[in-house]
PDB file of C-alpha atoms in Angstrom:
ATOM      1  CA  UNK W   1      16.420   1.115  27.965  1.00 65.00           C
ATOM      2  CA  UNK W   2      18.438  -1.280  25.982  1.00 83.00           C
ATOM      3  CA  UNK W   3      19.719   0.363  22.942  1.00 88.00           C
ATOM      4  CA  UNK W   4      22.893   0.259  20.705  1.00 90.00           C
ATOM      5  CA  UNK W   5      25.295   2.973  19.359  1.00 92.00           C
ATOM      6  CA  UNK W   6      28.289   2.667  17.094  1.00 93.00           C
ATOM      7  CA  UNK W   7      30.146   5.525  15.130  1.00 95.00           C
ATOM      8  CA  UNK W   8      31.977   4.864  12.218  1.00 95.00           C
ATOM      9  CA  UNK W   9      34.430   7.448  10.339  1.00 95.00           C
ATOM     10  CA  UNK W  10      34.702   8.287   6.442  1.00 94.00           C
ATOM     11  CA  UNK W  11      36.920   5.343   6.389  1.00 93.00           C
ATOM     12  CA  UNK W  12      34.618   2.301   7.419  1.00 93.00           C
ATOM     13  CA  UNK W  13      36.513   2.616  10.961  1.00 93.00           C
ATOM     14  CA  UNK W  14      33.885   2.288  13.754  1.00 91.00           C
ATOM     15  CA  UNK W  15      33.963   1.892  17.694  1.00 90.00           C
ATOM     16  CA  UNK W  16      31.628   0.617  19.568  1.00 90.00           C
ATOM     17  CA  UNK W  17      30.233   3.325  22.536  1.00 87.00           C
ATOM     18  CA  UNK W  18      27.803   0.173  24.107  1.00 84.00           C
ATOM     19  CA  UNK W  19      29.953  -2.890  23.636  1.00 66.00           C
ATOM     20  CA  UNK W  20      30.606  -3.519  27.386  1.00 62.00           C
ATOM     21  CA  UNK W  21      30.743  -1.623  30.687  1.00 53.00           C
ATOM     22  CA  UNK W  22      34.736  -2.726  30.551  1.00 55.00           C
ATOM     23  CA  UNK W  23      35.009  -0.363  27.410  1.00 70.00           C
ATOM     24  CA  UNK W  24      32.822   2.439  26.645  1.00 71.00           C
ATOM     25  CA  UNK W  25      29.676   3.422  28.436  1.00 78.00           C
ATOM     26  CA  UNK W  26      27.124   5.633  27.287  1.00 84.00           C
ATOM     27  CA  UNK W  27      25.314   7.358  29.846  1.00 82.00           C
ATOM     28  CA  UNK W  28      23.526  10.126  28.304  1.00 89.00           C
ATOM     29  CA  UNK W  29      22.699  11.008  24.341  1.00 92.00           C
ATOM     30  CA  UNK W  30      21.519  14.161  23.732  1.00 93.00           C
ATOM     31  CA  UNK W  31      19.979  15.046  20.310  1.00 92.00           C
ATOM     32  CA  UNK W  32      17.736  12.023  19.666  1.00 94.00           C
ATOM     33  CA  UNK W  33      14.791  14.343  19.770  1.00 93.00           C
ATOM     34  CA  UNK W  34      13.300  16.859  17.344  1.00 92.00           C
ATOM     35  CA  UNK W  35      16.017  19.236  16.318  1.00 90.00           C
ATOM     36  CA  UNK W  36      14.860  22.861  17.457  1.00 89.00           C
ATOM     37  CA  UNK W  37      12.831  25.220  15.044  1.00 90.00           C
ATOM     38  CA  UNK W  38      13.413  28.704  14.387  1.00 90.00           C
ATOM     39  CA  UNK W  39      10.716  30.765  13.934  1.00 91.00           C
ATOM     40  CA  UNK W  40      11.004  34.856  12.614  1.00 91.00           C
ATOM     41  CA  UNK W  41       7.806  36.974  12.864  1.00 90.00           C
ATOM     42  CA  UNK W  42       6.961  40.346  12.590  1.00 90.00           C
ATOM     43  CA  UNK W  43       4.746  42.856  14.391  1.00 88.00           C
ATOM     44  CA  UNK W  44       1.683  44.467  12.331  1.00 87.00           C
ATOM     45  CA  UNK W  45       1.845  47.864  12.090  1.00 84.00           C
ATOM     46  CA  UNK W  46      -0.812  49.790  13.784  1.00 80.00           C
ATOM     47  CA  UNK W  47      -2.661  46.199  15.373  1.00 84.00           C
ATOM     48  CA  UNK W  48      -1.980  43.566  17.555  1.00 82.00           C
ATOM     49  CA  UNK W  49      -0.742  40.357  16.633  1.00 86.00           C
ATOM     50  CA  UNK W  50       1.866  39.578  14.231  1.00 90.00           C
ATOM     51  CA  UNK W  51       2.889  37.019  11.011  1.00 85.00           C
ATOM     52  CA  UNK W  52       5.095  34.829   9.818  1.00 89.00           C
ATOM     53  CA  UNK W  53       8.196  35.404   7.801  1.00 88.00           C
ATOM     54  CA  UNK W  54      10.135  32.654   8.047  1.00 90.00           C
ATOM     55  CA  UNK W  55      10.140  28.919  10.046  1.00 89.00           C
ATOM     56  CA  UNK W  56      13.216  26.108   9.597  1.00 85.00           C
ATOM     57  CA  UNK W  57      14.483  23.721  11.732  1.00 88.00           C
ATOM     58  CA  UNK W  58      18.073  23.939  12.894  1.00 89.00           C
ATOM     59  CA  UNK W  59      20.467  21.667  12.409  1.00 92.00           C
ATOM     60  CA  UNK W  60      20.971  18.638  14.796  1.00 93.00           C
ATOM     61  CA  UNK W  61      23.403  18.383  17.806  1.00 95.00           C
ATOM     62  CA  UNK W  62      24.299  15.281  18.888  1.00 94.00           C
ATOM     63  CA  UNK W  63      26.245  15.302  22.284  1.00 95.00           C
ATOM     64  CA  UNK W  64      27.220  11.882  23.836  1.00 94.00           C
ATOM     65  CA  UNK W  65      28.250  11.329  27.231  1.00 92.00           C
ATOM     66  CA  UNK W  66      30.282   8.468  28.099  1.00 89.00           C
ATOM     67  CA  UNK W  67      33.087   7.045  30.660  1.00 86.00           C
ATOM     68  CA  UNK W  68      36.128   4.653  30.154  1.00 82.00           C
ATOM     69  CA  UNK W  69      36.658   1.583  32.324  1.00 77.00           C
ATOM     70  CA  UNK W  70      38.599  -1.311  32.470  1.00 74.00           C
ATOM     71  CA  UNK W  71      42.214  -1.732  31.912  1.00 76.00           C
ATOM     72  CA  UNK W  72      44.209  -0.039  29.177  1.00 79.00           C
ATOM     73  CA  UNK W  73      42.460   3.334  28.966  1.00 82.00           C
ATOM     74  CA  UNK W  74      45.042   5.248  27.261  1.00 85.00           C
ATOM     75  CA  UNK W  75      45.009   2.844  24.039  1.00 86.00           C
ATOM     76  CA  UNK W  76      40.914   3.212  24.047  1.00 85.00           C
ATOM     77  CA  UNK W  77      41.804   6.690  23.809  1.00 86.00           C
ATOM     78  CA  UNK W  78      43.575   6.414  21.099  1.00 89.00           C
ATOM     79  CA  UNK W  79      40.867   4.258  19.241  1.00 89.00           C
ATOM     80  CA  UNK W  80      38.712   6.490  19.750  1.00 90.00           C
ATOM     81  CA  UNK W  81      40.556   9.490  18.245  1.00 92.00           C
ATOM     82  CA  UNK W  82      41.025   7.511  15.098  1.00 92.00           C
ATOM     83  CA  UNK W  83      37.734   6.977  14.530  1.00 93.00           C
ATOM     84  CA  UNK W  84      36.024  10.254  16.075  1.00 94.00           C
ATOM     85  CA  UNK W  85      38.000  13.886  15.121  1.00 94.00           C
ATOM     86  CA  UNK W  86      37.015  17.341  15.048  1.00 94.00           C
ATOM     87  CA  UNK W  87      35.772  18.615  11.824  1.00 95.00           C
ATOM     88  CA  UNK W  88      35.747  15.103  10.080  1.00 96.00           C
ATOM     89  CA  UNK W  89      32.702  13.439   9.015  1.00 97.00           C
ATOM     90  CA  UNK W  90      31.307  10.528  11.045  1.00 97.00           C
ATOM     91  CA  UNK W  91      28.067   8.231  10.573  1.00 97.00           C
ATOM     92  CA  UNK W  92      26.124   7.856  13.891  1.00 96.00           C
ATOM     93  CA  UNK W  93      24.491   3.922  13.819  1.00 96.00           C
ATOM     94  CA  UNK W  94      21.322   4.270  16.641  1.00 95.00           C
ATOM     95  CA  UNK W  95      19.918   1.304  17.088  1.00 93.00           C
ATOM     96  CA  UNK W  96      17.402   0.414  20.041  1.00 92.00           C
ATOM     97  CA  UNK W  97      14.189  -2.808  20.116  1.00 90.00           C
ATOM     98  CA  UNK W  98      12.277  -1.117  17.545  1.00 90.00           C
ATOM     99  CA  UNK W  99      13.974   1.093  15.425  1.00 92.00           C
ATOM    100  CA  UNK W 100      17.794   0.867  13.229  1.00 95.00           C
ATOM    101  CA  UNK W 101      18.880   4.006  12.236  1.00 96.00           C
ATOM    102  CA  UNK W 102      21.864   6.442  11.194  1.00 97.00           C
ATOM    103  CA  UNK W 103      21.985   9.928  11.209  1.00 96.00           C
ATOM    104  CA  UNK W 104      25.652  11.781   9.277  1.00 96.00           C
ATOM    105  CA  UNK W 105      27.435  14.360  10.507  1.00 96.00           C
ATOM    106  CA  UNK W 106      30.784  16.442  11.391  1.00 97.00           C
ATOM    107  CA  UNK W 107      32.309  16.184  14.469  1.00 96.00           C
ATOM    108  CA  UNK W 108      32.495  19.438  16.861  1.00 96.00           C
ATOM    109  CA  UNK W 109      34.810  18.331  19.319  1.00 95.00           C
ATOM    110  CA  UNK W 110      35.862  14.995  21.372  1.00 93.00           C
ATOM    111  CA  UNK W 111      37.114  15.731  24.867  1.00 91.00           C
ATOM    112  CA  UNK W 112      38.498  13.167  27.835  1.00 89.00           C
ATOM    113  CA  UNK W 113      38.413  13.947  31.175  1.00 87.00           C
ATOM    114  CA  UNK W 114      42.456  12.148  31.192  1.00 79.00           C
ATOM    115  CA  UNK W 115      42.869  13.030  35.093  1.00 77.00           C
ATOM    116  CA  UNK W 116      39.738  12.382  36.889  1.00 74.00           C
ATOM    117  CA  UNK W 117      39.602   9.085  39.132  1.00 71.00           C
ATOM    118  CA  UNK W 118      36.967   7.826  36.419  1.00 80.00           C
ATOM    119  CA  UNK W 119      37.704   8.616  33.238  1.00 82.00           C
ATOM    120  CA  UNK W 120      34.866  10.506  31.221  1.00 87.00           C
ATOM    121  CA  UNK W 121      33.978  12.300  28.477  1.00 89.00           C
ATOM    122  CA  UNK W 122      31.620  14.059  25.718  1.00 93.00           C
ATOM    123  CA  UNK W 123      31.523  13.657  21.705  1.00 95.00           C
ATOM    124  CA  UNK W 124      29.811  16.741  20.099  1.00 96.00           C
ATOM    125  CA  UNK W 125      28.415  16.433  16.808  1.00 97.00           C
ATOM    126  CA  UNK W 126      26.902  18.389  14.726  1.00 96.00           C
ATOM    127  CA  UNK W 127      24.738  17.242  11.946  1.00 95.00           C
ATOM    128  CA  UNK W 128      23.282  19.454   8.845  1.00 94.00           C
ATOM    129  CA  UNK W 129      20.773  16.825   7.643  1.00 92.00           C
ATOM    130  CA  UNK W 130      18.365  17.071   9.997  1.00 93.00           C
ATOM    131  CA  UNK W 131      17.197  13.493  10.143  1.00 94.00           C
ATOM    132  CA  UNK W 132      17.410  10.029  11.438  1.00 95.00           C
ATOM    133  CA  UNK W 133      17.307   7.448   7.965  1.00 96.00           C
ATOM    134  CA  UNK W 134      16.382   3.932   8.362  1.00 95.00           C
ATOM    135  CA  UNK W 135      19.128   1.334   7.490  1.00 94.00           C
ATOM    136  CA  UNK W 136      16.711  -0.697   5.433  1.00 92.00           C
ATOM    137  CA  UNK W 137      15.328   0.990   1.918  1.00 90.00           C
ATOM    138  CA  UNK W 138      12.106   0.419  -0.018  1.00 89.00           C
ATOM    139  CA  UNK W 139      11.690   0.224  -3.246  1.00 89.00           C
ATOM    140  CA  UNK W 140       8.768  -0.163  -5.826  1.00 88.00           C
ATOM    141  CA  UNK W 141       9.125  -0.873  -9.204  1.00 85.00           C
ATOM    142  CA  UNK W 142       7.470   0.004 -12.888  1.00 80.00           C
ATOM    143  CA  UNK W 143       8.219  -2.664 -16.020  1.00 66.00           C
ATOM    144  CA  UNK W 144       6.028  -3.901 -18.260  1.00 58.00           C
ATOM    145  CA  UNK W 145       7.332  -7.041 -18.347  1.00 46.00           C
ATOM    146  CA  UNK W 146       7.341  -8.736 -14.564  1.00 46.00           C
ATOM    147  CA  UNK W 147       9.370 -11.542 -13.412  1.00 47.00           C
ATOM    148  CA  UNK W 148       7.075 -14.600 -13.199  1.00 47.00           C
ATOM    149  CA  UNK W 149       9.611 -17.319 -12.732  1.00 46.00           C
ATOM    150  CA  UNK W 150       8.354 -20.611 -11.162  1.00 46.00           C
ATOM    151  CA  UNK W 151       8.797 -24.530  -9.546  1.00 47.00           C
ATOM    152  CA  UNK W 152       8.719 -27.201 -10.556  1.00 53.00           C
ATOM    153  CA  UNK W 153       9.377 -27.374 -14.379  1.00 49.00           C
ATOM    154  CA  UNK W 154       6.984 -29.509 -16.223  1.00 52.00           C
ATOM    155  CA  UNK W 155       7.359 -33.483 -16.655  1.00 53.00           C
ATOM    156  CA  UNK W 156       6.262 -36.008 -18.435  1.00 57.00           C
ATOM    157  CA  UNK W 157       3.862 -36.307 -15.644  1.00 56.00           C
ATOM    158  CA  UNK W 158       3.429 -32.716 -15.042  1.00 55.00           C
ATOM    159  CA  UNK W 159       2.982 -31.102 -19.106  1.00 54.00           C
ATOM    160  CA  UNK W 160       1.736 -27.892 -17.428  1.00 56.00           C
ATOM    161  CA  UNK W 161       3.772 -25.203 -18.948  1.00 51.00           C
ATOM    162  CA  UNK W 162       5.743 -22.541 -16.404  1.00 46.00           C
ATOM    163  CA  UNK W 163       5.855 -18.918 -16.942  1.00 45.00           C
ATOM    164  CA  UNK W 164       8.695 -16.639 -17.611  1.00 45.00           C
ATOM    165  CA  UNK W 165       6.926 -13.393 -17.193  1.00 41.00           C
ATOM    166  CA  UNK W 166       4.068 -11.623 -17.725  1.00 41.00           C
ATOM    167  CA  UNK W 167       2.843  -8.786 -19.824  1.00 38.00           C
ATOM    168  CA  UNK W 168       1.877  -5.644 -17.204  1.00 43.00           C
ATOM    169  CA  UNK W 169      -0.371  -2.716 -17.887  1.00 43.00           C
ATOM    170  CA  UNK W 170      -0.798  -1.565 -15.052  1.00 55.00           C
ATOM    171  CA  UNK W 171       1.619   1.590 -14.523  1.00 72.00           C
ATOM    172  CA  UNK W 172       0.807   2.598 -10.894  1.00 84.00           C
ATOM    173  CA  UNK W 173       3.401   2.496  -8.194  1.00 89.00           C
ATOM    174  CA  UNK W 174       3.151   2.438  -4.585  1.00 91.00           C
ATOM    175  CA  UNK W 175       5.485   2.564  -1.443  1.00 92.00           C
ATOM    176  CA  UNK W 176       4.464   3.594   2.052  1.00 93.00           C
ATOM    177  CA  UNK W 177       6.821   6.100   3.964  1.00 94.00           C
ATOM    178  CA  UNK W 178       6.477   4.806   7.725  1.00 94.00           C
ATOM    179  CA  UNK W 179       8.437   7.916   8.542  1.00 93.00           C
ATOM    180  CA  UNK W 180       8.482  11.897   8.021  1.00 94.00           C
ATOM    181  CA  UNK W 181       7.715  13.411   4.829  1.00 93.00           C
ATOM    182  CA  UNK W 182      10.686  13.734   2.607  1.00 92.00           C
ATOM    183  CA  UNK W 183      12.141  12.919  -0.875  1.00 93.00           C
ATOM    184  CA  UNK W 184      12.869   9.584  -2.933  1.00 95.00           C
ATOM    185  CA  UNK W 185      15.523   8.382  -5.745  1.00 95.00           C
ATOM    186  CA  UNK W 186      13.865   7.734  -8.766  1.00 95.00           C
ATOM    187  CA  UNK W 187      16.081   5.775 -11.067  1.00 95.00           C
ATOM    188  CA  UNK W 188      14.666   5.239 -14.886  1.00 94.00           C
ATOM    189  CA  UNK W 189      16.453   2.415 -17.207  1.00 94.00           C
ATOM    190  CA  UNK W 190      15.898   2.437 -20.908  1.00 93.00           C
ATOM    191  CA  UNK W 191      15.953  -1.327 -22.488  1.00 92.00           C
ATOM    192  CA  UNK W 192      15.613   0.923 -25.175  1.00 93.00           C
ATOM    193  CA  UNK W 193      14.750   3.836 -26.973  1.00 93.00           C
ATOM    194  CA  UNK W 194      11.986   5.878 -25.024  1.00 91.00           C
ATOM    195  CA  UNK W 195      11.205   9.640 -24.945  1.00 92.00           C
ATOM    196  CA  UNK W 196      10.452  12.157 -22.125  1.00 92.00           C
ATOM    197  CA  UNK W 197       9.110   9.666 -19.405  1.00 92.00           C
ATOM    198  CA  UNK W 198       7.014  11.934 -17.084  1.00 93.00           C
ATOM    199  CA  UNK W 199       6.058  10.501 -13.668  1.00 93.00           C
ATOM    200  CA  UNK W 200       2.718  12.073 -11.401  1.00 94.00           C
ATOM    201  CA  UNK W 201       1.364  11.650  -7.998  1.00 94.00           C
ATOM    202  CA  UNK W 202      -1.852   9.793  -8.375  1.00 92.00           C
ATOM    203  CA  UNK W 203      -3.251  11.855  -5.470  1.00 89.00           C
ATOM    204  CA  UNK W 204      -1.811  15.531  -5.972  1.00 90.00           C
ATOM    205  CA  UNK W 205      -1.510  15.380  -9.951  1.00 87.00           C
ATOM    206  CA  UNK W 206       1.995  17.100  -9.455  1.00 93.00           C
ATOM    207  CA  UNK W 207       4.270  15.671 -11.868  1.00 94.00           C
ATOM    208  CA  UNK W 208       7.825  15.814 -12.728  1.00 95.00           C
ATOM    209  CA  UNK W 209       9.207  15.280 -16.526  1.00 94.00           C
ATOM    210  CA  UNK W 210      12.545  14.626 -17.796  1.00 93.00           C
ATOM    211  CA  UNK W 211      12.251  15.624 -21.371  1.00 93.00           C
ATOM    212  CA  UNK W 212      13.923  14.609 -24.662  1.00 90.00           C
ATOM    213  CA  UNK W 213      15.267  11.107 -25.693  1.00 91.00           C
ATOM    214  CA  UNK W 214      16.388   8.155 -23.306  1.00 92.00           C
ATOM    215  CA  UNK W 215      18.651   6.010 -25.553  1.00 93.00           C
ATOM    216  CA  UNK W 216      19.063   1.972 -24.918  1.00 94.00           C
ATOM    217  CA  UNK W 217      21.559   1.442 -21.875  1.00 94.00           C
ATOM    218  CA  UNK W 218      20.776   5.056 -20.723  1.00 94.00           C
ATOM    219  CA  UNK W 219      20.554   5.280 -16.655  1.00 96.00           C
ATOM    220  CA  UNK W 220      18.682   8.624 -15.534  1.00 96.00           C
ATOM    221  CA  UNK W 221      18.742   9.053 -11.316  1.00 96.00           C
ATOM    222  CA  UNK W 222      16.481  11.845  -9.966  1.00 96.00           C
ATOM    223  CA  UNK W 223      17.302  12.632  -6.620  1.00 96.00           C
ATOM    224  CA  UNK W 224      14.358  15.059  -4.772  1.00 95.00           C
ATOM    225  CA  UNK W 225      15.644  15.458  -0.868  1.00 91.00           C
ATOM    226  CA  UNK W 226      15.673  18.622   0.033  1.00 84.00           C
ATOM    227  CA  UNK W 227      19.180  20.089   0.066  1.00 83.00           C
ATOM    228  CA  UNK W 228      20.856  17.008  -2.428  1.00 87.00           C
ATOM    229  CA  UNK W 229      18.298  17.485  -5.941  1.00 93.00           C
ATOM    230  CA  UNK W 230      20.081  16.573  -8.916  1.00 94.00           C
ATOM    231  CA  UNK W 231      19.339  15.054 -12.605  1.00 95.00           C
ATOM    232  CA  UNK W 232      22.252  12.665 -13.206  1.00 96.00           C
ATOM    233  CA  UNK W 233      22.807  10.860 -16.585  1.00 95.00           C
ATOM    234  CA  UNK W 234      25.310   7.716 -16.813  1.00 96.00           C
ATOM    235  CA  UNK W 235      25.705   6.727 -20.634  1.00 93.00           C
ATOM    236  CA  UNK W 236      28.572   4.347 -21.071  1.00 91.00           C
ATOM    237  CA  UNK W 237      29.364   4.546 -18.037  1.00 92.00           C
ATOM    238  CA  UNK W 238      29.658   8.526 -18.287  1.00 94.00           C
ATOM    239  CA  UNK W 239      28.119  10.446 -15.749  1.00 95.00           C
ATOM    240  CA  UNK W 240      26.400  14.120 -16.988  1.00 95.00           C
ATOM    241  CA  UNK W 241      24.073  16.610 -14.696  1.00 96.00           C
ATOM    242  CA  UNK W 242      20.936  16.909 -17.004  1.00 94.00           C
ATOM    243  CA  UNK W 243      19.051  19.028 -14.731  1.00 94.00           C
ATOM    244  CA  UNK W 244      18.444  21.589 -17.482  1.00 94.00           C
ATOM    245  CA  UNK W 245      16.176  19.077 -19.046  1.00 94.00           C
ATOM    246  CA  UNK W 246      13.795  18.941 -16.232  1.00 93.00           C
ATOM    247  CA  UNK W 247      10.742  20.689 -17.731  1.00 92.00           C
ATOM    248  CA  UNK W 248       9.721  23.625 -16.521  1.00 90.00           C
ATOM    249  CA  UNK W 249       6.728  23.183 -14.354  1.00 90.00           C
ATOM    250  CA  UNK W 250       7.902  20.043 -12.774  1.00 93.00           C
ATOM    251  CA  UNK W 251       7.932  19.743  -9.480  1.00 94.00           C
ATOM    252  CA  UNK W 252      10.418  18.082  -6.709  1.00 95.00           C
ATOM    253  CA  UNK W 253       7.606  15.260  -5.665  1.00 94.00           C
ATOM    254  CA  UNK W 254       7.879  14.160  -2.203  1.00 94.00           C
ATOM    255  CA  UNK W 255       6.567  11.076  -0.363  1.00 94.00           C
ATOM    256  CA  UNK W 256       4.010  12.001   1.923  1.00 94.00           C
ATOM    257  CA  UNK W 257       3.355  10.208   5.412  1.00 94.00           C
ATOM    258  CA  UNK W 258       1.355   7.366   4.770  1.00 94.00           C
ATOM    259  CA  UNK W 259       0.416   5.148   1.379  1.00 94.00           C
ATOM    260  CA  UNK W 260       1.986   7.039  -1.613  1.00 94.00           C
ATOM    261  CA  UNK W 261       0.793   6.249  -5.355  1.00 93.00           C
ATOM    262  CA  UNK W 262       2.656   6.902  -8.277  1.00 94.00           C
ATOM    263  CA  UNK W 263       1.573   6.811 -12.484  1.00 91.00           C
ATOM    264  CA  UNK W 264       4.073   6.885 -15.796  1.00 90.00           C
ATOM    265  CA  UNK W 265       3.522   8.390 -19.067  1.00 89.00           C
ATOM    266  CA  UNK W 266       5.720   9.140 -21.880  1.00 88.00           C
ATOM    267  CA  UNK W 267       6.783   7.173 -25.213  1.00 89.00           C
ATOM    268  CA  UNK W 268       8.019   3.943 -25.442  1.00 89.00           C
ATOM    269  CA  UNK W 269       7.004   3.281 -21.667  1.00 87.00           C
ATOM    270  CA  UNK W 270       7.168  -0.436 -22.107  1.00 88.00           C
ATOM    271  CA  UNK W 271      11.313   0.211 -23.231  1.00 91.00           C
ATOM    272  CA  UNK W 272      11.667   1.580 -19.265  1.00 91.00           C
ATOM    273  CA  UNK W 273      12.330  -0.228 -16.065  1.00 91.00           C
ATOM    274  CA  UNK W 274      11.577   2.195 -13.181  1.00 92.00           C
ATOM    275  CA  UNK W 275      12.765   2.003  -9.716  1.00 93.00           C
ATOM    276  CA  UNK W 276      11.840   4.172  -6.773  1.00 94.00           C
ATOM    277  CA  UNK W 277      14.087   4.099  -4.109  1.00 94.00           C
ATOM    278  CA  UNK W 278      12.836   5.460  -0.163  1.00 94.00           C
ATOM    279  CA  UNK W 279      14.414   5.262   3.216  1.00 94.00           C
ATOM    280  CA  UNK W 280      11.977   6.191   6.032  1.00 95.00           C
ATOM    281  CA  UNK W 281      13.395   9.136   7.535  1.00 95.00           C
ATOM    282  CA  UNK W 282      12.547  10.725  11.055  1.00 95.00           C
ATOM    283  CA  UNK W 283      13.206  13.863  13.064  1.00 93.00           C
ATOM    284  CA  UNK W 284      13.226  11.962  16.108  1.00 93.00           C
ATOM    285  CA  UNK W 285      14.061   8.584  17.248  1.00 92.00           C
TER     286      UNK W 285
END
């Protein structure tokens, strides 16, 4: 199978593992599946049988096998312990004929086989997020006024009129998650003054609600993955956690496999540009 892998350190530095069988050859990736899941139960006293307490999946460990040929193996080496060292992050690009995707992580340890007639080794890294992200986003947007922008401009010969925009009431959203279930930026932008914008799921009525004022220039990003949820405000360019302002009752929405729809309500809605931000994300690959 044809398929393409490249790590790249905190840095931007990145090394090619498939660039040519003269360099670095991957022969084996372990860790493209499913991480494992951990399951804790617990016998029923007096019956057969027994239920759940707990059930998580571990995190991921990536293990890539690969040899050295060509001429000038000991400076390949070297390239590749600038870019790949124990305990330091690195960002794993996977990329194969119909799927481009990354996965982050901290590497475990990089050994080479220095002595062997072909030289060989193994990358181990291990990787708390638990999935595989796209490297394209989605987005879908909410403002009342839409971009309607369009060719030609009117003549003499042509008087018809172009638009600019148009006036939207419609306040539904929708994006389609072509991966897992998992979370979504939300990003709200006040073009002024507005006042605790609440946005639901259309399907599950669970809503989430950032209360209090939004003033003019104000930039509110939710974030609602699972392990990195935060409120963050930036006025002026000054960045402030405003989780406390979540109202109670909200919840952390999610995007569920499949079509996902979306509704706003709050004050001053048509002051708000909305933008919700998803990258399909999958446990295996």
């Amino acid at each position: 199978m044809f398929f393409n892998l490249i790590l790249e350190n905190k840095s931007g530095d990145h090394i090619d593992m498939t660039t040519t069988a003269n360099k670095y050859m991957t022969s084996k990736i372990e860790g493209l599946n499913p991480p494992v899941g951990t399951i804790s139960t617990s016998s029923y006293a007096g019956m057969g049988g027994s239920y759940l307490n707990n059930a998580f999946i571990e995190k991921r460990n990536m293990v890539i096998h690969f040899e050295m040929r060509g001429v000038e193996i000991e400076k390949k080496r070297h390239q590749l312990y600038k870019v790949v060292k124990p305990s330091r992050y690195v960002k794993i690009y996977y990329k194969t004929a119909g799927i481009d995707v990354f996965a982050e992580g901290y590497v475990e340890s990089c050994e080479v086989n220095n002595f062997e007639t072909l030289t060989s080794g193994q990358i181990s890294i291990l990787c708390p997020d638990i999935y595989w992200y796209s490297t394209v986003s989605q987005m879908a947007y909410y403002s009342q006024i839409t971009g309607g922008f369009s060719f030609p401009f009117p003549t003499e010969s042509n008087p018809q009129p172009f638009t600019l925009g148009r006036y939207d009431t419609q306040n539904i959203m929708e994006i389609i998650n072509d991966g897992d279930e998992t979370g979504f930026i939300l990003e709200i932008e006040a073009i002024a003054d507005a006042r605790s914008p609440t946005l639901y799921n259309a399907d599950t009525d669970e809503y989430l609600q950032i209360t209090g004022e939004i003033l003019a220039g104000d930039i509110i990003t939710i974030t609602t993955k699972t392990g990195n949820k935060t409120v963050t405000l930036d006025r002026g360019g000054v960045k402030t956690n405003i989780i406390n302002r979540l109202v109670s009752g909200s919840t952390w929405l999610s995007l569920r496999e499949g079509k996902n729809r979306f509704y706003l309500r709050g004050t001053g809605l048509n002051n708000l540009k909305v933008k919700i931000i998803h990258t399909n994300a999958y446990l295996g690959v």
